Amino acid sequence: QAVLTQPSSLSASPGTSASLTCTLRIGINVGTYSIYWFQQKPGSPPQYLLKYNSDSDKRQGSGVPSRFSGSKDASANAGILLISGLQSEDEADYYCMIWHSSAWVFGGGTKLTVL
Amino acid sequence: QVQLVQSGAEVKKPGASVKVSCKASGYTLTNYDINWVRQATGQGLEWMGWMNPNSGDTGYAQKFQGRVTMTSDTSINTAYMELRSLISEDTAIYYCVRNAPFTGDFDYWGQGALVTVSS
């Protein structure tokens, strides 16, 4: 089982909110990890969005709008990227990442379609 | 402004080696770690390893241990990633990425270098 699992795709309408999940493998407790999120548009390198560990330990990437935010769902053992007020420009691939066993590990990515 | 400018596309034969460069500008290379991340066409991101240009310390993903070397030349603010014994599955875009030590704030990415492995 992969360390981080993301749904392969998600669709949402403009103006609504999208919740992208990043589920940690059983035995890896989300409460002990900082979750990092990246956005990648076709033909471009990924862009750093934010880091979320807790409400008192979080960091927004430079220039990243506040409608991008992070959280955790302990019951689901998952990190969450919430995008509110969806815009067409938010259509992209989104990746989560953690530091686990002395390595940076990426999730498989979620393709967000805004339609 | 901070920039990471990578070397150009390469075509290599199986069994060969490739060395990708990453020139930093707008900041001092030794103040941040450099990571290398690759992405095969249509696939996700794969972390390869990190290096600290100040100390020379490195850490490689288990998958690449013994086949990758990450170095830097601080006099020209440039980092390098060499991958040896190439196979077709190494065909990918290779990115260098900056981060503050001990954080995952991969805040600046190079434009990527396409490496194609083909006989």
Coordinates of N, CA and C in Angstrom, one line a residue:
Chain A
Q1 N 0.8 -1.2 0.0 CA 0.0 0.0 0.0 C 0.9 1.3 0.0
A2 N 0.5 2.2 -0.8 CA 1.3 3.4 -0.9 C 1.3 4.2 0.4
V3 N 2.4 5.0 0.7 CA 2.4 5.8 1.9 C 1.3 6.8 1.9
L4 N 1.1 7.5 0.7 CA 0.1 8.6 0.6 C -0.8 8.2 -0.6
T5 N -2.1 8.3 -0.4 CA -3.1 8.0 -1.4 C -3.9 9.2 -1.7
Q6 N -4.0 9.6 -2.9 CA -4.9 10.7 -3.3 C -5.9 10.1 -4.4
P7 N -7.1 10.6 -4.4 CA -8.0 10.2 -5.5 C -7.5 10.7 -6.8
S8 N -7.6 10.0 -7.8 CA -7.0 10.3 -9.1 C -7.6 11.6 -9.7
S9 N -8.9 11.8 -9.5 CA -9.6 12.9 -10.1 C -10.7 13.4 -9.2
L10 N -11.1 14.7 -9.4 CA -12.1 15.3 -8.7 C -12.7 16.4 -9.6
S11 N -14.0 16.6 -9.6 CA -14.6 17.7 -10.4 C -15.4 18.5 -9.4
A12 N -15.4 19.8 -9.7 CA -16.2 20.7 -8.9 C -16.6 21.9 -9.8
S13 N -17.6 22.7 -9.4 CA -18.1 23.8 -10.2 C -17.5 25.1 -9.7
P14 N -17.3 26.0 -10.6 CA -16.8 27.4 -10.3 C -17.6 28.0 -9.2
G15 N -16.9 28.6 -8.2 CA -17.5 29.3 -7.1 C -17.8 28.4 -5.9
T16 N -17.7 27.1 -6.1 CA -17.9 26.2 -5.0 C -16.5 25.9 -4.3
S17 N -16.6 25.0 -3.4 CA -15.3 24.5 -2.7 C -15.0 23.1 -3.1
A18 N -13.7 22.8 -3.1 CA -13.2 21.5 -3.4 C -12.3 21.1 -2.2
S19 N -12.5 19.8 -1.8 CA -11.7 19.3 -0.7 C -10.9 18.1 -1.2
L20 N -9.6 18.3 -1.3 CA -8.7 17.2 -1.8 C -8.1 16.5 -0.7
T21 N -8.2 15.2 -0.7 CA -7.7 14.4 0.4 C -6.4 13.7 0.1
C22 N -5.6 13.5 1.1 CA -4.3 12.8 1.1 C -4.3 11.9 2.3
T23 N -4.6 10.6 2.0 CA -4.7 9.6 3.1 C -3.4 8.9 3.3
L24 N -3.0 8.9 4.6 CA -1.8 8.2 5.0 C -2.1 6.7 5.2
R25 N -1.1 5.9 4.9 CA -1.2 4.5 5.1 C -1.4 4.1 6.5
I26 N -2.2 3.1 6.7 CA -2.4 2.6 8.1 C -1.1 2.4 8.8
G27 N -1.0 2.9 10.0 CA 0.2 2.8 10.8 C 1.0 4.0 10.8
I28 N 0.7 4.9 9.9 CA 1.3 6.3 9.8 C 0.3 7.3 10.2
N29 N 0.5 7.9 11.4 CA -0.5 8.8 12.0 C -0.3 10.2 11.5
V30 N -1.4 10.7 10.9 CA -1.4 12.0 10.3 C -1.1 13.1 11.3
G31 N -1.4 12.8 12.6 CA -1.1 13.8 13.6 C 0.3 14.1 13.8
T32 N 1.2 13.3 13.4 CA 2.6 13.5 13.6 C 3.4 14.0 12.4
Y33 N 2.6 14.3 11.3 CA 3.3 14.8 10.1 C 2.8 16.1 9.6
S34 N 3.7 16.9 9.1 CA 3.4 18.1 8.3 C 3.1 17.7 6.9
I35 N 2.0 18.2 6.4 CA 1.5 17.9 5.0 C 1.8 19.1 4.1
Y36 N 2.5 18.9 3.1 CA 2.8 19.9 2.1 C 2.0 19.7 0.8
W37 N 1.5 20.8 0.2 CA 0.7 20.7 -1.0 C 1.3 21.5 -2.1
F38 N 1.2 20.9 -3.3 CA 1.7 21.6 -4.5 C 0.6 21.5 -5.6
Q39 N 0.7 22.5 -6.5 CA -0.2 22.6 -7.6 C 0.7 22.5 -8.9
Q40 N 0.2 21.8 -9.9 CA 1.0 21.7 -11.1 C 0.0 21.8 -12.3
K41 N 0.3 22.8 -13.2 CA -0.5 23.0 -14.4 C 0.3 22.4 -15.6
P42 N -0.4 22.0 -16.6 CA 0.3 21.3 -17.7 C 1.4 22.2 -18.3
G43 N 2.6 21.5 -18.5 CA 3.7 22.1 -19.1 C 4.5 23.0 -18.1
S44 N 4.2 23.0 -16.9 CA 4.9 23.8 -15.9 C 5.4 23.0 -14.7
P45 N 6.4 23.5 -14.0 CA 6.8 22.8 -12.8 C 5.8 22.9 -11.7
P46 N 5.8 22.1 -10.7 CA 4.9 22.3 -9.6 C 5.1 23.6 -8.9
Q47 N 4.1 24.1 -8.2 CA 4.2 25.3 -7.4 C 3.8 25.0 -6.0
Y48 N 4.6 25.5 -5.1 CA 4.3 25.2 -3.6 C 3.1 26.0 -3.2
L49 N 2.2 25.3 -2.6 CA 1.0 26.0 -2.1 C 1.1 26.3 -0.6
L50 N 1.2 25.3 0.2 CA 1.2 25.5 1.6 C 1.7 24.3 2.4
K51 N 1.9 24.5 3.7 CA 2.3 23.5 4.6 C 1.2 23.5 5.7
Y52 N 0.8 22.3 6.2 CA -0.2 22.3 7.3 C 0.2 21.2 8.2
N53 N 0.5 21.6 9.5 CA 0.6 20.6 10.6 C -0.5 20.7 11.6
S54 N -0.8 21.9 12.0 CA -1.8 22.3 12.9 C -2.2 23.7 12.7
D55 N -3.3 24.2 13.3 CA -3.7 25.5 13.1 C -2.7 26.5 13.7
S56 N -1.8 26.1 14.5 CA -0.7 26.9 15.0 C 0.6 26.7 14.3
D57 N 0.6 25.8 13.4 CA 1.9 25.5 12.7 C 1.5 25.2 11.2
K58 N 1.4 26.3 10.6 CA 1.0 26.2 9.1 C 1.7 27.4 8.4
R59 N 1.9 27.2 7.1 CA 2.6 28.2 6.4 C 2.0 28.3 4.9
Q60 N 1.7 29.5 4.5 CA 1.2 29.7 3.1 C 2.4 30.0 2.2
G61 N 2.4 29.5 1.0 CA 3.4 29.8 0.1 C 3.3 31.3 -0.4
S62 N 4.4 31.8 -0.8 CA 4.4 33.2 -1.2 C 3.5 33.5 -2.3
G63 N 2.6 34.4 -2.1 CA 1.6 34.8 -3.2 C 0.5 33.8 -3.4
V64 N 0.4 32.8 -2.5 CA -0.7 31.9 -2.6 C -2.0 32.4 -2.0
P65 N -3.1 32.5 -2.7 CA -4.3 33.1 -2.2 C -4.8 32.4 -0.9
S66 N -5.5 33.1 0.0 CA -5.9 32.5 1.2 C -7.1 31.6 1.0
R67 N -7.7 31.5 -0.2 CA -8.7 30.6 -0.5 C -8.2 29.1 -0.6
F68 N -6.9 29.0 -0.6 CA -6.2 27.7 -0.4 C -5.9 27.5 1.0
S69 N -6.3 26.4 1.7 CA -6.0 26.2 3.1 C -5.9 24.7 3.3
G70 N -5.2 24.4 4.4 CA -5.0 23.0 4.8 C -5.7 22.7 6.1
S71 N -5.9 21.4 6.3 CA -6.4 20.9 7.5 C -6.1 19.4 7.6
K72 N -6.5 18.8 8.7 CA -6.3 17.3 8.8 C -7.7 16.7 9.3
D73 N -7.9 15.5 8.9 CA -9.0 14.8 9.4 C -8.5 13.5 10.1
A74 N -8.4 13.6 11.4 CA -7.7 12.5 12.2 C -8.5 11.2 12.0
S75 N -9.8 11.3 12.0 CA -10.6 10.1 11.9 C -10.4 9.4 10.6
A76 N -10.0 10.1 9.5 CA -9.8 9.5 8.2 C -8.3 9.3 8.0
N77 N -7.5 9.8 9.0 CA -6.0 9.7 8.9 C -5.5 10.4 7.6
A78 N -6.1 11.6 7.3 CA -5.8 12.3 6.1 C -5.5 13.8 6.2
G79 N -4.7 14.2 5.3 CA -4.5 15.7 5.2 C -5.5 16.2 4.1
I80 N -5.9 17.4 4.2 CA -6.9 18.0 3.3 C -6.5 19.3 2.8
L81 N -6.6 19.5 1.5 CA -6.4 20.8 0.9 C -7.8 21.3 0.5
L82 N -8.2 22.4 1.1 CA -9.5 23.0 0.8 C -9.3 24.2 -0.2
I83 N -10.0 24.2 -1.3 CA -9.9 25.3 -2.2 C -11.3 25.9 -2.2
S84 N -11.5 27.1 -1.8 CA -12.8 27.8 -1.8 C -12.9 28.7 -2.9
G85 N -14.1 29.1 -3.3 CA -14.3 30.0 -4.4 C -13.6 29.6 -5.7
L86 N -13.8 28.3 -6.1 CA -13.1 27.7 -7.2 C -13.2 28.6 -8.4
Q87 N -12.0 28.7 -9.1 CA -11.9 29.5 -10.3 C -11.4 28.5 -11.4
S88 N -11.6 28.9 -12.6 CA -11.2 28.0 -13.7 C -9.7 27.8 -13.7
E89 N -9.0 28.8 -13.2 CA -7.5 28.7 -13.2 C -7.0 27.7 -12.1
D90 N -7.9 27.2 -11.3 CA -7.5 26.2 -10.3 C -7.5 24.8 -10.9
E91 N -7.9 24.7 -12.1 CA -7.9 23.4 -12.7 C -6.4 23.0 -12.9
A92 N -6.0 21.9 -12.3 CA -4.6 21.5 -12.2 C -4.5 20.2 -11.5
D93 N -3.3 19.7 -11.5 CA -3.0 18.5 -10.7 C -2.4 19.0 -9.3
Y94 N -2.8 18.3 -8.3 CA -2.5 18.6 -6.9 C -1.8 17.5 -6.2
Y95 N -0.6 17.7 -5.6 CA 0.1 16.7 -5.0 C 0.4 17.0 -3.5
C96 N 0.3 16.0 -2.6 CA 0.6 16.2 -1.2 C 2.0 15.5 -1.0
M97 N 2.6 15.8 0.1 CA 4.0 15.3 0.4 C 4.2 15.3 1.9
I98 N 4.9 14.3 2.3 CA 5.4 14.3 3.7 C 6.8 13.8 3.8
W99 N 7.4 14.0 4.9 CA 8.7 13.5 5.2 C 8.5 12.2 6.0
H100 N 8.9 11.1 5.5 CA 8.7 9.8 6.1 C 9.8 8.9 5.9
S101 N 10.3 8.3 7.0 CA 11.5 7.4 6.9 C 12.6 8.0 6.1
S102 N 13.0 9.2 6.5 CA 14.2 9.9 5.9 C 14.0 10.1 4.4
A103 N 12.8 10.3 4.0 CA 12.6 10.6 2.5 C 11.4 11.4 2.4
W104 N 11.4 12.3 1.3 CA 10.2 13.0 1.0 C 9.4 12.1 0.1
V105 N 8.1 12.0 0.4 CA 7.2 11.1 -0.3 C 6.0 11.9 -0.8
F106 N 5.8 11.7 -2.1 CA 4.6 12.4 -2.8 C 3.5 11.4 -2.9
G107 N 2.3 12.0 -2.8 CA 1.1 11.2 -3.2 C 1.0 11.2 -4.7
G108 N 0.1 10.3 -5.2 CA 0.0 10.1 -6.6 C -0.6 11.3 -7.4
G109 N -1.2 12.2 -6.7 CA -1.8 13.4 -7.3 C -3.2 13.3 -7.6
T110 N -3.9 14.4 -7.6 CA -5.3 14.5 -7.9 C -5.5 15.5 -9.0
K111 N -6.2 15.1 -10.1 CA -6.5 16.0 -11.2 C -7.8 16.7 -10.9
L112 N -7.8 18.0 -10.6 CA -9.0 18.7 -10.3 C -9.5 19.4 -11.6
T113 N -10.7 19.1 -11.9 CA -11.4 19.7 -13.1 C -12.4 20.7 -12.5
V114 N -12.4 21.9 -13.1 CA -13.4 22.9 -12.7 C -14.3 23.1 -13.9
L115 N -15.6 22.7 -13.7 CA -16.5 22.8 -14.8 C -17.9 23.1 -14.3
Chain B
Q1 N 15.4 38.4 -8.4 CA 14.5 37.4 -8.0 C 15.1 36.0 -8.1
V2 N 14.6 35.1 -7.3 CA 15.2 33.8 -7.2 C 14.8 33.0 -8.5
Q3 N 15.9 32.4 -9.0 CA 15.7 31.5 -10.2 C 16.6 30.3 -10.1
L4 N 16.0 29.2 -10.6 CA 16.8 28.0 -10.8 C 16.8 27.6 -12.3
V5 N 17.9 27.7 -13.0 CA 17.9 27.5 -14.4 C 18.7 26.2 -14.7
Q6 N 18.0 25.3 -15.3 CA 18.6 23.9 -15.5 C 19.1 23.8 -16.9
S7 N 20.0 22.8 -17.1 CA 20.6 22.5 -18.4 C 19.5 22.0 -19.3
G8 N 19.9 21.8 -20.6 CA 18.9 21.5 -21.6 C 18.6 20.0 -21.7
A9 N 17.7 19.7 -22.6 CA 17.3 18.3 -22.8 C 18.5 17.4 -23.3
E10 N 18.4 16.1 -22.9 CA 19.4 15.2 -23.2 C 18.8 13.9 -23.8
V11 N 19.5 13.3 -24.7 CA 19.1 12.0 -25.2 C 20.3 11.0 -24.9
K12 N 20.0 10.0 -24.2 CA 21.1 9.0 -23.8 C 20.7 7.6 -24.2
K13 N 21.7 6.8 -24.4 CA 21.5 5.4 -24.6 C 21.4 4.6 -23.3
P14 N 20.7 3.5 -23.3 CA 20.7 2.7 -22.1 C 22.1 2.3 -21.7
G15 N 22.3 2.4 -20.3 CA 23.6 2.1 -19.8 C 24.5 3.3 -19.6
A16 N 24.2 4.4 -20.3 CA 24.9 5.7 -20.2 C 24.6 6.4 -18.9
S17 N 25.3 7.5 -18.7 CA 25.1 8.4 -17.6 C 24.6 9.8 -18.1
V18 N 23.9 10.5 -17.2 CA 23.5 11.9 -17.5 C 23.8 12.8 -16.3
K19 N 24.2 14.0 -16.6 CA 24.5 14.9 -15.5 C 23.7 16.2 -15.8
V20 N 22.8 16.5 -14.9 CA 21.9 17.7 -15.1 C 22.4 18.8 -14.2
S21 N 22.5 20.0 -14.7 CA 22.9 21.1 -13.8 C 21.8 22.0 -13.5
C22 N 22.0 22.8 -12.4 CA 20.9 23.7 -11.9 C 21.6 24.9 -11.3
K23 N 21.5 26.0 -12.1 CA 22.2 27.2 -11.7 C 21.3 28.1 -10.9
A24 N 21.7 28.5 -9.7 CA 20.8 29.3 -8.8 C 21.2 30.8 -9.0
S25 N 20.2 31.6 -9.0 CA 20.5 33.1 -9.0 C 19.5 33.7 -8.1
G26 N 19.8 34.9 -7.6 CA 18.9 35.7 -6.7 C 19.0 35.3 -5.2
Y27 N 19.9 34.3 -4.9 CA 20.1 33.9 -3.6 C 21.4 33.1 -3.5
T28 N 22.0 32.9 -2.4 CA 23.2 32.1 -2.2 C 22.9 30.6 -2.1
L29 N 23.5 29.9 -3.0 CA 23.2 28.4 -3.0 C 23.4 27.8 -1.7
T30 N 24.4 28.2 -0.9 CA 24.7 27.5 0.4 C 23.7 27.7 1.5
N31 N 22.8 28.6 1.3 CA 21.8 28.9 2.3 C 20.5 28.0 2.3
Y32 N 20.4 27.2 1.3 CA 19.3 26.3 1.1 C 19.7 24.9 0.6
D33 N 18.9 23.9 0.9 CA 19.1 22.6 0.3 C 18.6 22.6 -1.1
I34 N 19.1 21.7 -1.9 CA 18.6 21.4 -3.2 C 18.1 20.0 -3.3
N35 N 16.9 19.8 -3.7 CA 16.3 18.5 -3.9 C 16.2 18.2 -5.4
W36 N 16.1 17.0 -5.8 CA 15.9 16.6 -7.2 C 14.6 15.7 -7.2
V37 N 13.7 16.1 -8.1 CA 12.4 15.4 -8.2 C 12.2 15.1 -9.7
R38 N 11.8 13.9 -10.0 CA 11.5 13.6 -11.5 C 10.1 13.3 -11.7
Q39 N 9.7 13.4 -13.0 CA 8.3 13.1 -13.4 C 8.3 12.5 -14.8
A40 N 7.9 11.3 -14.9 CA 7.8 10.7 -16.2 C 6.5 11.2 -16.8
T41 N 6.5 11.2 -18.1 CA 5.4 11.7 -18.9 C 4.0 11.2 -18.4
G42 N 3.1 12.1 -18.0 CA 1.8 11.7 -17.6 C 1.8 11.1 -16.2
Q43 N 2.9 11.1 -15.5 CA 2.9 10.4 -14.2 C 3.1 11.4 -13.1
G44 N 3.2 11.0 -11.9 CA 3.3 11.8 -10.7 C 4.8 12.2 -10.4
L45 N 4.9 12.8 -9.3 CA 6.2 13.3 -8.9 C 7.0 12.3 -8.0
E46 N 8.3 12.2 -8.3 CA 9.1 11.2 -7.6 C 10.3 11.9 -7.0
W47 N 10.5 11.8 -5.7 CA 11.6 12.5 -5.1 C 12.9 11.6 -5.2
M48 N 14.0 12.2 -5.6 CA 15.2 11.4 -5.8 C 16.2 11.6 -4.6
G49 N 16.3 12.8 -4.1 CA 17.2 13.0 -3.0 C 17.5 14.5 -2.8
W50 N 18.3 14.7 -1.8 CA 18.6 16.1 -1.4 C 20.1 16.3 -1.2
M51 N 20.6 17.5 -1.3 CA 21.9 17.8 -0.9 C 22.0 19.2 -0.2
N52 N 22.9 19.3 0.7 CA 23.1 20.6 1.3 C 24.4 21.2 0.7
P53 N 24.3 22.2 -0.1 CA 25.5 22.7 -0.8 C 26.6 23.3 0.2
N54 N 26.1 23.6 1.4 CA 27.1 24.2 2.4 C 28.0 23.1 3.0
S55 N 27.4 22.0 3.4 CA 28.1 20.9 4.0 C 28.5 19.8 3.1
G56 N 27.8 19.7 2.0 CA 28.0 18.6 1.1 C 27.2 17.4 1.4
D57 N 26.5 17.5 2.5 CA 25.7 16.3 3.0 C 24.6 16.0 1.9
T58 N 24.4 14.7 1.8 CA 23.4 14.2 0.8 C 22.5 13.2 1.5
G59 N 21.3 13.0 0.9 CA 20.4 11.9 1.3 C 19.7 11.5 0.0
Y60 N 19.7 10.2 -0.3 CA 19.1 9.7 -1.5 C 18.0 8.8 -1.2
A61 N 17.0 8.8 -2.1 CA 15.9 7.8 -2.0 C 16.5 6.4 -2.2
Q62 N 15.9 5.5 -1.5 CA 16.5 4.1 -1.5 C 16.5 3.6 -3.0
K63 N 15.6 4.0 -3.7 CA 15.5 3.5 -5.1 C 16.7 3.9 -6.0
F64 N 17.3 5.0 -5.6 CA 18.4 5.5 -6.5 C 19.8 5.4 -5.8
Q65 N 19.8 4.9 -4.6 CA 21.1 4.7 -4.0 C 22.0 3.8 -4.8
G66 N 23.3 4.3 -4.9 CA 24.3 3.6 -5.7 C 24.2 4.0 -7.2
R67 N 23.2 4.8 -7.6 CA 23.1 5.1 -9.0 C 23.1 6.6 -9.2
V68 N 22.9 7.4 -8.2 CA 22.8 8.8 -8.3 C 23.8 9.5 -7.4
T69 N 24.3 10.6 -7.9 CA 25.2 11.5 -7.1 C 24.8 12.9 -7.2
M70 N 24.6 13.6 -6.1 CA 24.3 15.0 -6.1 C 25.4 15.8 -5.6
T71 N 25.9 16.8 -6.3 CA 27.0 17.6 -6.0 C 26.7 19.1 -6.2
S72 N 27.6 20.0 -5.9 CA 27.5 21.4 -6.2 C 28.8 22.0 -6.3
D73 N 28.8 23.1 -7.1 CA 30.0 24.0 -7.2 C 29.6 25.4 -6.7
T74 N 29.9 25.6 -5.4 CA 29.4 26.9 -4.8 C 30.0 28.1 -5.5
S75 N 31.2 28.0 -6.1 CA 31.8 29.1 -6.7 C 31.0 29.7 -7.9
I76 N 30.2 28.8 -8.5 CA 29.3 29.3 -9.6 C 27.9 29.0 -9.3
N77 N 27.6 28.9 -8.0 CA 26.2 28.8 -7.6 C 25.4 27.7 -8.3
T78 N 26.0 26.5 -8.5 CA 25.4 25.5 -9.4 C 25.4 24.2 -8.7
A79 N 24.2 23.5 -8.8 CA 24.1 22.1 -8.3 C 24.0 21.2 -9.4
Y80 N 24.4 19.9 -9.2 CA 24.4 18.9 -10.2 C 23.7 17.6 -9.7
M81 N 23.1 16.9 -10.6 CA 22.6 15.6 -10.4 C 23.1 14.6 -11.5
E82 N 23.8 13.6 -11.1 CA 24.3 12.6 -12.1 C 23.6 11.3 -11.8
L83 N 23.0 10.7 -12.8 CA 22.3 9.4 -12.8 C 23.0 8.5 -13.7
R84 N 23.4 7.3 -13.2 CA 24.2 6.4 -14.0 C 23.3 5.1 -14.4
S85 N 23.9 4.3 -15.3 CA 23.3 3.1 -15.7 C 21.8 3.3 -16.1
L86 N 21.6 4.2 -17.0 CA 20.3 4.6 -17.4 C 19.5 3.5 -18.1
I87 N 18.2 3.4 -17.8 CA 17.3 2.5 -18.4 C 16.2 3.3 -19.0
S88 N 15.4 2.7 -19.8 CA 14.3 3.4 -20.5 C 13.3 4.1 -19.5
E89 N 13.1 3.4 -18.3 CA 12.2 3.9 -17.3 C 12.7 5.2 -16.6
D90 N 14.0 5.6 -16.9 CA 14.5 6.8 -16.4 C 14.1 8.0 -17.3
T91 N 13.5 7.8 -18.4 CA 13.0 8.8 -19.2 C 12.0 9.7 -18.5
A92 N 12.3 10.9 -18.3 CA 11.5 11.8 -17.4 C 12.0 13.2 -17.5
I93 N 11.2 14.1 -16.9 CA 11.6 15.5 -16.7 C 12.2 15.5 -15.3
Y94 N 13.4 16.1 -15.1 CA 14.1 16.1 -13.9 C 14.1 17.6 -13.4
Y95 N 13.6 17.8 -12.2 CA 13.5 19.1 -11.6 C 14.5 19.3 -10.4
C96 N 15.2 20.4 -10.4 CA 15.8 20.8 -9.1 C 14.9 21.7 -8.3
V97 N 14.9 21.6 -7.0 CA 14.0 22.4 -6.2 C 14.7 22.9 -5.0
R98 N 14.5 24.1 -4.6 CA 15.1 24.7 -3.4 C 14.2 24.5 -2.2
N99 N 14.8 24.2 -1.0 CA 14.0 24.3 0.2 C 14.9 24.6 1.4
A100 N 14.3 25.3 2.3 CA 15.0 25.6 3.6 C 15.3 24.3 4.3
P101 N 16.5 24.1 4.8 CA 16.8 22.9 5.5 C 15.7 22.4 6.5
F102 N 15.5 21.2 6.5 CA 14.5 20.5 7.5 C 13.1 21.0 7.2
T103 N 12.8 21.5 6.1 CA 11.4 21.8 5.8 C 11.0 21.3 4.4
G104 N 9.8 21.2 4.1 CA 9.3 20.7 2.8 C 8.8 21.9 2.0
D105 N 9.3 23.1 2.3 CA 8.9 24.3 1.6 C 9.7 24.3 0.3
F106 N 9.3 23.5 -0.7 CA 9.9 23.4 -2.0 C 9.4 24.7 -2.7
D107 N 10.0 25.8 -2.4 CA 9.4 27.0 -2.9 C 9.8 27.5 -4.3
Y108 N 11.0 27.1 -4.7 CA 11.4 27.5 -6.1 C 11.9 26.2 -6.8
W109 N 11.3 26.1 -8.0 CA 11.6 24.9 -8.9 C 12.3 25.4 -10.2
G110 N 13.3 24.5 -10.6 CA 13.8 24.8 -11.9 C 12.8 24.5 -13.0
Q111 N 13.1 24.9 -14.2 CA 12.1 24.7 -15.3 C 12.0 23.2 -15.8
G112 N 12.9 22.4 -15.3 CA 12.9 21.0 -15.7 C 13.9 20.7 -16.8
A113 N 14.4 19.5 -16.8 CA 15.3 19.0 -17.9 C 14.8 17.7 -18.3
L114 N 14.4 17.6 -19.6 CA 13.9 16.3 -20.1 C 15.1 15.4 -20.5
V115 N 15.1 14.2 -19.9 CA 16.1 13.2 -20.2 C 15.4 12.0 -20.9
T116 N 15.8 11.7 -22.1 CA 15.2 10.6 -22.8 C 16.3 9.5 -22.9
V117 N 15.9 8.3 -22.5 CA 16.8 7.2 -22.6 C 16.2 6.3 -23.7
S118 N 17.0 6.1 -24.8 CA 16.5 5.4 -25.9 C 17.7 4.8 -26.7
S119 N 17.5 3.6 -27.2 CA 18.5 3.0 -28.0 C 18.4 3.4 -29.5

